[in-house]
mmCIF file of C-alpha atoms in Angstrom:
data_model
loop_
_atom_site.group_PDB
_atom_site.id
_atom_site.type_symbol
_atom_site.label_atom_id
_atom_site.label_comp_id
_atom_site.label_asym_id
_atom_site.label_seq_id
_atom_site.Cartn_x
_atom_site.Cartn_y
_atom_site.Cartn_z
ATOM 1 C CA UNK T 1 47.555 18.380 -97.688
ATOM 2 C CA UNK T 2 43.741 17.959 -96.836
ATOM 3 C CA UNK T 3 42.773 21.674 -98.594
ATOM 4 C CA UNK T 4 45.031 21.535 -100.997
ATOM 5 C CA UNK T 5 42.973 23.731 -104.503
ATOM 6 C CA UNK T 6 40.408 24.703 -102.191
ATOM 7 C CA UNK T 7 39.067 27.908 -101.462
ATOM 8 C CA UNK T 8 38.176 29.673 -98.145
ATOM 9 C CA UNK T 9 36.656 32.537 -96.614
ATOM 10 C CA UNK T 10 36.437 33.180 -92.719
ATOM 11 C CA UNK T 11 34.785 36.324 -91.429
ATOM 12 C CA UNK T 12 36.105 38.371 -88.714
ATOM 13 C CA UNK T 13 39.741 36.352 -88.855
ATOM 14 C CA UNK T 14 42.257 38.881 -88.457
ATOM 15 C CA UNK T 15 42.487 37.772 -84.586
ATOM 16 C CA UNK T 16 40.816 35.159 -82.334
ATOM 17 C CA UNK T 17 39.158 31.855 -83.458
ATOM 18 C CA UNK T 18 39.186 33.201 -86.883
ATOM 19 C CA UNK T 19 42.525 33.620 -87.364
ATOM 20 C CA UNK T 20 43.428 30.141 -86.347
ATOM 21 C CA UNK T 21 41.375 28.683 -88.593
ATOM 22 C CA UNK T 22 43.399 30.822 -91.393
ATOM 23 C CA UNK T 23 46.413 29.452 -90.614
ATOM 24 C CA UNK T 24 45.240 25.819 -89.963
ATOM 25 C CA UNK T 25 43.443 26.388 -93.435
ATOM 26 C CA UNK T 26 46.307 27.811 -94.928
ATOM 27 C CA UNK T 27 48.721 25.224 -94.009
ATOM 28 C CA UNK T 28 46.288 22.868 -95.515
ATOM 29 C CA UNK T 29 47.118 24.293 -98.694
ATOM 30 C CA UNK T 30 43.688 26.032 -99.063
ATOM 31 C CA UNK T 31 43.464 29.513 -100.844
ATOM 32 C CA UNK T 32 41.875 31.984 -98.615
ATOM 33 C CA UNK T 33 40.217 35.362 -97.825
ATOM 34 C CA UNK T 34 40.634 37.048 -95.126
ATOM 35 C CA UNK T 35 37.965 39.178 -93.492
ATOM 36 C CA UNK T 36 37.263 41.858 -90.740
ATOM 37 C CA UNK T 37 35.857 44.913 -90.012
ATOM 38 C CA UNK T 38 39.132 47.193 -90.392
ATOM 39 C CA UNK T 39 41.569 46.790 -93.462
ATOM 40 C CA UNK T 40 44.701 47.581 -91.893
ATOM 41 C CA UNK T 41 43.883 44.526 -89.475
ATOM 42 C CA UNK T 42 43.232 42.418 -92.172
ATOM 43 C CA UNK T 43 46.140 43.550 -94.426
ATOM 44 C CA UNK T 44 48.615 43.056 -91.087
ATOM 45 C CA UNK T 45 47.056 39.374 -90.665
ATOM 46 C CA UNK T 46 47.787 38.875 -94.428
ATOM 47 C CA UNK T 47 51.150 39.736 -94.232
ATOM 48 C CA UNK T 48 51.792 37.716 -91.134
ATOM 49 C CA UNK T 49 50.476 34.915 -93.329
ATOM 50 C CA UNK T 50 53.220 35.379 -95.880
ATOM 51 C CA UNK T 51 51.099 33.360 -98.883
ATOM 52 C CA UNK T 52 51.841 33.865 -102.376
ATOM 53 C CA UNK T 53 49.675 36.997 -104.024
ATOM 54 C CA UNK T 54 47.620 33.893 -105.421
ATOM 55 C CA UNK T 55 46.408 32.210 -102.999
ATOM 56 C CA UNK T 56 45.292 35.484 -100.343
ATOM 57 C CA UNK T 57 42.696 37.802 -100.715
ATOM 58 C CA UNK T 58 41.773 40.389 -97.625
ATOM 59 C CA UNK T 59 38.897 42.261 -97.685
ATOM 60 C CA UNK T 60 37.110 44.623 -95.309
ATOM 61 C CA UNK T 61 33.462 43.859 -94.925
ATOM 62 C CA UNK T 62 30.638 44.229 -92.270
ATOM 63 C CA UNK T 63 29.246 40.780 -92.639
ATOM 64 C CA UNK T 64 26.029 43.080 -90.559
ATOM 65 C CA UNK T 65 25.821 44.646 -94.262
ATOM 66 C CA UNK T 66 23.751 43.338 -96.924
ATOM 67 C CA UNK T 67 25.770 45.218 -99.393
ATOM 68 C CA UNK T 68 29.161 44.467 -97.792
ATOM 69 C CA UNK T 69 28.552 41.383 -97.932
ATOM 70 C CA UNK T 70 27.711 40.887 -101.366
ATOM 71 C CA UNK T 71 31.052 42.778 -102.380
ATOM 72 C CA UNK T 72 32.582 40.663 -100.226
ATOM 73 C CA UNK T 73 31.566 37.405 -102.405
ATOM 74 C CA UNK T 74 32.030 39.108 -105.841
ATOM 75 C CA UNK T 75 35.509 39.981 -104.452
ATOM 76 C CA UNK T 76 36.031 35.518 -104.197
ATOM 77 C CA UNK T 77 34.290 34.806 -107.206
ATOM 78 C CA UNK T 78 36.612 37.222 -109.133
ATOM 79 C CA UNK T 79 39.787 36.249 -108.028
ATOM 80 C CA UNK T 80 39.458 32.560 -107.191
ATOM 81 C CA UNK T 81 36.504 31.640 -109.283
ATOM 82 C CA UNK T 82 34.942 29.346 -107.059
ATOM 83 C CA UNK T 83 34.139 28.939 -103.257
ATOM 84 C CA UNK T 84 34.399 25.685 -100.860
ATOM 85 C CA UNK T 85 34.386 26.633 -97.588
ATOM 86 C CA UNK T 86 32.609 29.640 -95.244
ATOM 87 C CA UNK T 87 33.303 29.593 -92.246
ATOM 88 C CA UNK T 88 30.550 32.182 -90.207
ATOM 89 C CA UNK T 89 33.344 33.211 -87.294
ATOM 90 C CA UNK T 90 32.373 36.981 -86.587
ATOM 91 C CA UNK T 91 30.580 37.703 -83.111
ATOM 92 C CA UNK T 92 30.863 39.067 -79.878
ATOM 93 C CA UNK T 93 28.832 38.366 -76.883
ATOM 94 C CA UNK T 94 28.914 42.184 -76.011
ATOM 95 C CA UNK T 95 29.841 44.985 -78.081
ATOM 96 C CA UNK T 96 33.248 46.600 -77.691
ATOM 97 C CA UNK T 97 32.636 49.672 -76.236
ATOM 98 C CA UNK T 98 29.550 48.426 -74.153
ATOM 99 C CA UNK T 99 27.451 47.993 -72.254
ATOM 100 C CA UNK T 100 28.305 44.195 -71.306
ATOM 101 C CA UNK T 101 26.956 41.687 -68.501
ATOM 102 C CA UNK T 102 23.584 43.154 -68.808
ATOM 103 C CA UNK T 103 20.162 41.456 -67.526
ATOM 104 C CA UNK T 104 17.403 41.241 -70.267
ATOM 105 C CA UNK T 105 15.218 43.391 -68.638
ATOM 106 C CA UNK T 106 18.067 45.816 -68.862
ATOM 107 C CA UNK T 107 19.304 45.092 -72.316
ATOM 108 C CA UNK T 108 18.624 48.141 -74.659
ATOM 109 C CA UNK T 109 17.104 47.256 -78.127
ATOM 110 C CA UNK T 110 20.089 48.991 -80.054
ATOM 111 C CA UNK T 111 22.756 46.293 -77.823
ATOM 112 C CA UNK T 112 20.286 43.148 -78.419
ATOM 113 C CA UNK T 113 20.350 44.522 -82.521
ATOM 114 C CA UNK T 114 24.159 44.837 -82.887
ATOM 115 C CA UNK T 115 24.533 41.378 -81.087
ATOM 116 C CA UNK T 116 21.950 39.265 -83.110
ATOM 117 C CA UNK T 117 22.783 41.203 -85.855
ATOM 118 C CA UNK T 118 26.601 40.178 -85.989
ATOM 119 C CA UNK T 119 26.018 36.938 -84.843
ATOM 120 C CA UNK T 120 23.002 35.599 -86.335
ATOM 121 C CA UNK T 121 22.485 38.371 -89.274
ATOM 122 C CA UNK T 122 25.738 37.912 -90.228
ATOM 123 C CA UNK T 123 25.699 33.993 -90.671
ATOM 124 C CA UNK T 124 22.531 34.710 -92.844
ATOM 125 C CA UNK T 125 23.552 36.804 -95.159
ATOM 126 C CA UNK T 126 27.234 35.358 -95.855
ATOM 127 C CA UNK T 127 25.499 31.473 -95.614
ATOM 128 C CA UNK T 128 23.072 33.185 -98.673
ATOM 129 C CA UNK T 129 25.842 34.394 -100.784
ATOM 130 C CA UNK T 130 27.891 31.748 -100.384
ATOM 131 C CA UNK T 131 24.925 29.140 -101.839
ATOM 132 C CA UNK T 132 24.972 31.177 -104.899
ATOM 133 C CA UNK T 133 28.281 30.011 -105.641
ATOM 134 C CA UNK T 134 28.365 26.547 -104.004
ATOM 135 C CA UNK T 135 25.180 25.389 -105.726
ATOM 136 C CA UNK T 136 26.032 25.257 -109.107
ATOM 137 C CA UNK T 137 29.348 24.008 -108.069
ATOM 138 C CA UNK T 138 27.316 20.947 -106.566
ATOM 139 C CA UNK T 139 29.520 21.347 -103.286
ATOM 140 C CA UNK T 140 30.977 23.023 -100.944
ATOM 141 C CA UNK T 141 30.975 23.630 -96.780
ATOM 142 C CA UNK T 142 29.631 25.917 -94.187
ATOM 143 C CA UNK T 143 31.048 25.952 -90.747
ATOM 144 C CA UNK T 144 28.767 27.812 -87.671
ATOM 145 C CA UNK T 145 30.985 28.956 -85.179
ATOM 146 C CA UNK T 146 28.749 28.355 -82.172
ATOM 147 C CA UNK T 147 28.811 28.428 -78.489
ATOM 148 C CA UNK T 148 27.682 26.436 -74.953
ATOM 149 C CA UNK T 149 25.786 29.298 -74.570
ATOM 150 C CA UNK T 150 23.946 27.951 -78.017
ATOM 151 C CA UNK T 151 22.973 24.701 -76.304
ATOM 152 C CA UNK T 152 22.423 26.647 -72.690
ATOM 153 C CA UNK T 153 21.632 29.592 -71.594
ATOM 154 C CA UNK T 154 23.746 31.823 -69.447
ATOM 155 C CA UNK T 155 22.626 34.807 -67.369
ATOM 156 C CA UNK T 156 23.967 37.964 -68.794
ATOM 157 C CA UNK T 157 24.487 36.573 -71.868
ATOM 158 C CA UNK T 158 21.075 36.447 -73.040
ATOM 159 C CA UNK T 159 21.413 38.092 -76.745
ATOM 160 C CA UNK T 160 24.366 36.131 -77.020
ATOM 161 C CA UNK T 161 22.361 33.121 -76.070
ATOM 162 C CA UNK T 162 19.533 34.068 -78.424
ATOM 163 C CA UNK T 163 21.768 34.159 -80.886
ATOM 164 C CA UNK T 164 24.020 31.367 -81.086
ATOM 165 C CA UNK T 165 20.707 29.392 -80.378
ATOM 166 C CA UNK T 166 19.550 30.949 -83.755
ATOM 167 C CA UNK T 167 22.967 29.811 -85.186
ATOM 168 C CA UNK T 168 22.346 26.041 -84.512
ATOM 169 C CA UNK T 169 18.658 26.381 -85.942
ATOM 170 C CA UNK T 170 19.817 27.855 -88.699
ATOM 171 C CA UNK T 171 22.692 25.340 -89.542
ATOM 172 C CA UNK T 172 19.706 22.294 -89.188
ATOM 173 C CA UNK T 173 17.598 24.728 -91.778
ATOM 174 C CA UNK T 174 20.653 25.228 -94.582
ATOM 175 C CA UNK T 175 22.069 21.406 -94.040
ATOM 176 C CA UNK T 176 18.184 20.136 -94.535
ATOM 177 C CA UNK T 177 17.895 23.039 -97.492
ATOM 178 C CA UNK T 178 21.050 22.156 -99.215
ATOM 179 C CA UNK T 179 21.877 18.375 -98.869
ATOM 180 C CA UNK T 180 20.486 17.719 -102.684
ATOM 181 C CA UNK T 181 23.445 19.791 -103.482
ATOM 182 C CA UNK T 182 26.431 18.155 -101.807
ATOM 183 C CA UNK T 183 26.809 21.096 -99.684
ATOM 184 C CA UNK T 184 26.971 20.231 -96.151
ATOM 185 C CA UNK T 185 26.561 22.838 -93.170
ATOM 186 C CA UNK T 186 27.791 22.100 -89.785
ATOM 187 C CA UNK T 187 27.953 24.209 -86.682
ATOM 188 C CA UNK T 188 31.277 24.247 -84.400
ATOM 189 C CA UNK T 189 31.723 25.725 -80.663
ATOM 190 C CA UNK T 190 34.566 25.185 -78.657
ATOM 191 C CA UNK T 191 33.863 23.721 -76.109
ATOM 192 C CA UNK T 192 34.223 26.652 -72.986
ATOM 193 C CA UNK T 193 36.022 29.636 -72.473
ATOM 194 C CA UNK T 194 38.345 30.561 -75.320
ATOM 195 C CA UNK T 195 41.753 32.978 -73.928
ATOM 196 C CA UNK T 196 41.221 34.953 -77.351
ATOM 197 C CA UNK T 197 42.846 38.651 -77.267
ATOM 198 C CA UNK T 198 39.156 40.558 -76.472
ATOM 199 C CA UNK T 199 38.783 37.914 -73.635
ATOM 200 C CA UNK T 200 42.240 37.841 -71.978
ATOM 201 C CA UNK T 201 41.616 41.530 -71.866
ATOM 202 C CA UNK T 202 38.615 41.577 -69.458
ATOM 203 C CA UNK T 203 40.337 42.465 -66.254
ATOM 204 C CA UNK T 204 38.316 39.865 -63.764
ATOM 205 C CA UNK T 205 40.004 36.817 -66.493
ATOM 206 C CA UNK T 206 43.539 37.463 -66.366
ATOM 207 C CA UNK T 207 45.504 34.905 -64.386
ATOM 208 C CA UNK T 208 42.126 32.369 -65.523
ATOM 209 C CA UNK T 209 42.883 28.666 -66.849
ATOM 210 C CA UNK T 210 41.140 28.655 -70.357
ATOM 211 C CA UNK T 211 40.855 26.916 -73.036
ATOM 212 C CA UNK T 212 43.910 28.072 -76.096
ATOM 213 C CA UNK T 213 42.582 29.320 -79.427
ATOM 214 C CA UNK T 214 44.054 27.011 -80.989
ATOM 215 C CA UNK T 215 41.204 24.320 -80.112
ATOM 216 C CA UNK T 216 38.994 25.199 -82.832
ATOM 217 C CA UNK T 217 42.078 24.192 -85.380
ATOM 218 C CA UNK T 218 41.670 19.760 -85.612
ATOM 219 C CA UNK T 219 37.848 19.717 -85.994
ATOM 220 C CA UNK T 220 37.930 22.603 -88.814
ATOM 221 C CA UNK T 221 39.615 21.153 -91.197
ATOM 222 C CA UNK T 222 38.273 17.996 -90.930
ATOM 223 C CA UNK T 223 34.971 20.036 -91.625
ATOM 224 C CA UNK T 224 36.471 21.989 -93.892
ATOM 225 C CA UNK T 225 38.176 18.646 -95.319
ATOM 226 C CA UNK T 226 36.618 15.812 -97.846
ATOM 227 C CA UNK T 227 37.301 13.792 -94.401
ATOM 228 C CA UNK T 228 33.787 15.000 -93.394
ATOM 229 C CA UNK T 229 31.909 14.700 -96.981
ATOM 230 C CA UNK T 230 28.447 13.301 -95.774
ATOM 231 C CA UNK T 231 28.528 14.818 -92.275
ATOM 232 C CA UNK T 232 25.828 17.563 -92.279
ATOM 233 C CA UNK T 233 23.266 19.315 -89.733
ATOM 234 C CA UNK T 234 25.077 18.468 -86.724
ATOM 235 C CA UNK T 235 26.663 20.022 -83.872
ATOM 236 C CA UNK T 236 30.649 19.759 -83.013
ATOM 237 C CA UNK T 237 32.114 20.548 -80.042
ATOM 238 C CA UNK T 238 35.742 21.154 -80.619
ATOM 239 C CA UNK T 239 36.807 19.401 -76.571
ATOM 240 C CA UNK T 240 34.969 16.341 -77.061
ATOM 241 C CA UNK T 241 36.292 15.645 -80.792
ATOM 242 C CA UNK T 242 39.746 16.273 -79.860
ATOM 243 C CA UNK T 243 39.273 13.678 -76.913
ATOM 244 C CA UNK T 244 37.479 11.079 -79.524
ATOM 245 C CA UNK T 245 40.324 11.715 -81.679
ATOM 246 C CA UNK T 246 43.169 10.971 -79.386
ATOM 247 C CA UNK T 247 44.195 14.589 -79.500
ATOM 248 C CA UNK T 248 45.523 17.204 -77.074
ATOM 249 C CA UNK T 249 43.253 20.494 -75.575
ATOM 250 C CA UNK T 250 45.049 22.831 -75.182
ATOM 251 C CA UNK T 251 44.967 25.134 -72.514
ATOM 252 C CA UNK T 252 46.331 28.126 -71.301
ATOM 253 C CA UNK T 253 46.318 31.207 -68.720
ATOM 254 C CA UNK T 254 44.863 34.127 -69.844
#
């Protein structure tokens, strides 16, 4: 198995990209910690998971939090001792209760906050924790989820574009940053349109072709994998390395 003794965290994996990367991480044979906002989610995602007691952890953690997310890390460190892989997965292009599909010039400063916040914020402070246990470990790797909208802008997605912008900046900064230490930080978007659950349940996609969460699953854990030891500061997208690799996108309706 290409995880097998290694540990993981993803953020906001009790559903969507997140949790496939759990259970393509899992079946690796990595040890894991799950993460999200609400513990019953992340306890119900646990058991679905059916792991051994040592090799799960769930936790409930704002990754928007400075202290949250320090608990979060002292909650790894504790039980597994060590950390190899982060992967930065919480975000939302809109918040769930609203507003959504808003111009700039209409975006209130509170909506543009929660959105950098999560996305951008969020992959700070968990990337900054996570260092403090990678580094002396002399190892370890960091996984961006990104987005197109991180490589091009969208209209009425522009804190969402702002942000995963900031995401790929930010990956260039750590992998430059932390290459003396073996630790190698990559960013990852999918390629399009994702049918996750908060997605299929937009009324104007249902009965849309999109991409299947599962995409994001192949070109994980080879990031997440010694496969990619070397491989730092660069930007995957999860269509185009399943093509290069011979492999299947999946698709589905949402």
């Amino acid at each position: 198995m290409k995880l097998d003794g290694k540990v993981a965290l993803v953020t906001g994996s009790a559903r969507g990209l997140g949790w496939e990367m759990i259970q393509a991480f899992a079946e690796e044979g990595a040890k894991i910690t799950l993460c999200d906002l609400s513990q019953s989610d992340v306890n119900e995602a646990a058991a679905k998971l059916g792991l051994p007691a040592e090799r799960i952890l769930g936790v409930k953690a704002d990754v928007t939090s400075e202290p949250d997310v320090g608990a979060l890390f002292r909650h790894v460190q504790d039980k597994f001792k060590r950390l190899d892989l982060l992967v930065n997965n919480a975000g939302f292009a809109w918040p769930r209760g609203g507003p959504v599909n808003l111009e700039l010039a209409e975006t209130p400063l509170d909506v543009w906050l929660k959105i950098l916040g999560t996305n951008l914020t969020g992959t700070f402070l968990c990337s900054r924790e996570a260092l403090k246990i990678m580094r002396p470990e002399c190892g370890g790797s960091i996984i961006n989820i990104s987005s197109p909208q991180g490589k091009k802008a969208k209209v009425l997605r522009g804190p969402y574009c702002a942000a995963k912008f900031g995401v790929e900046g930010l990956t260039q900064a750590l992998a430059l940053e932390n290459a003396a230490y073996n630790i190698r930080v990559n960013s990852l978007d999918p390629g399009g349109i994702v049918a996750t659950e908060a997605i299929r349940n937009i009324p104007g996609n249902r009965g849309t072709r999109m991409l299947a969460p599962e995409i994001v699953r192949p070109c994980a854990v080879y990031l997440a994998s010694d496969e990619s030891i070397g491989v730092t500061g660069e930007s995957f997208v999860c269509t185009d390395w399943n093509r290069e690799q011979g492999l299947e996108i999946p698709y589905t309706v949402a």
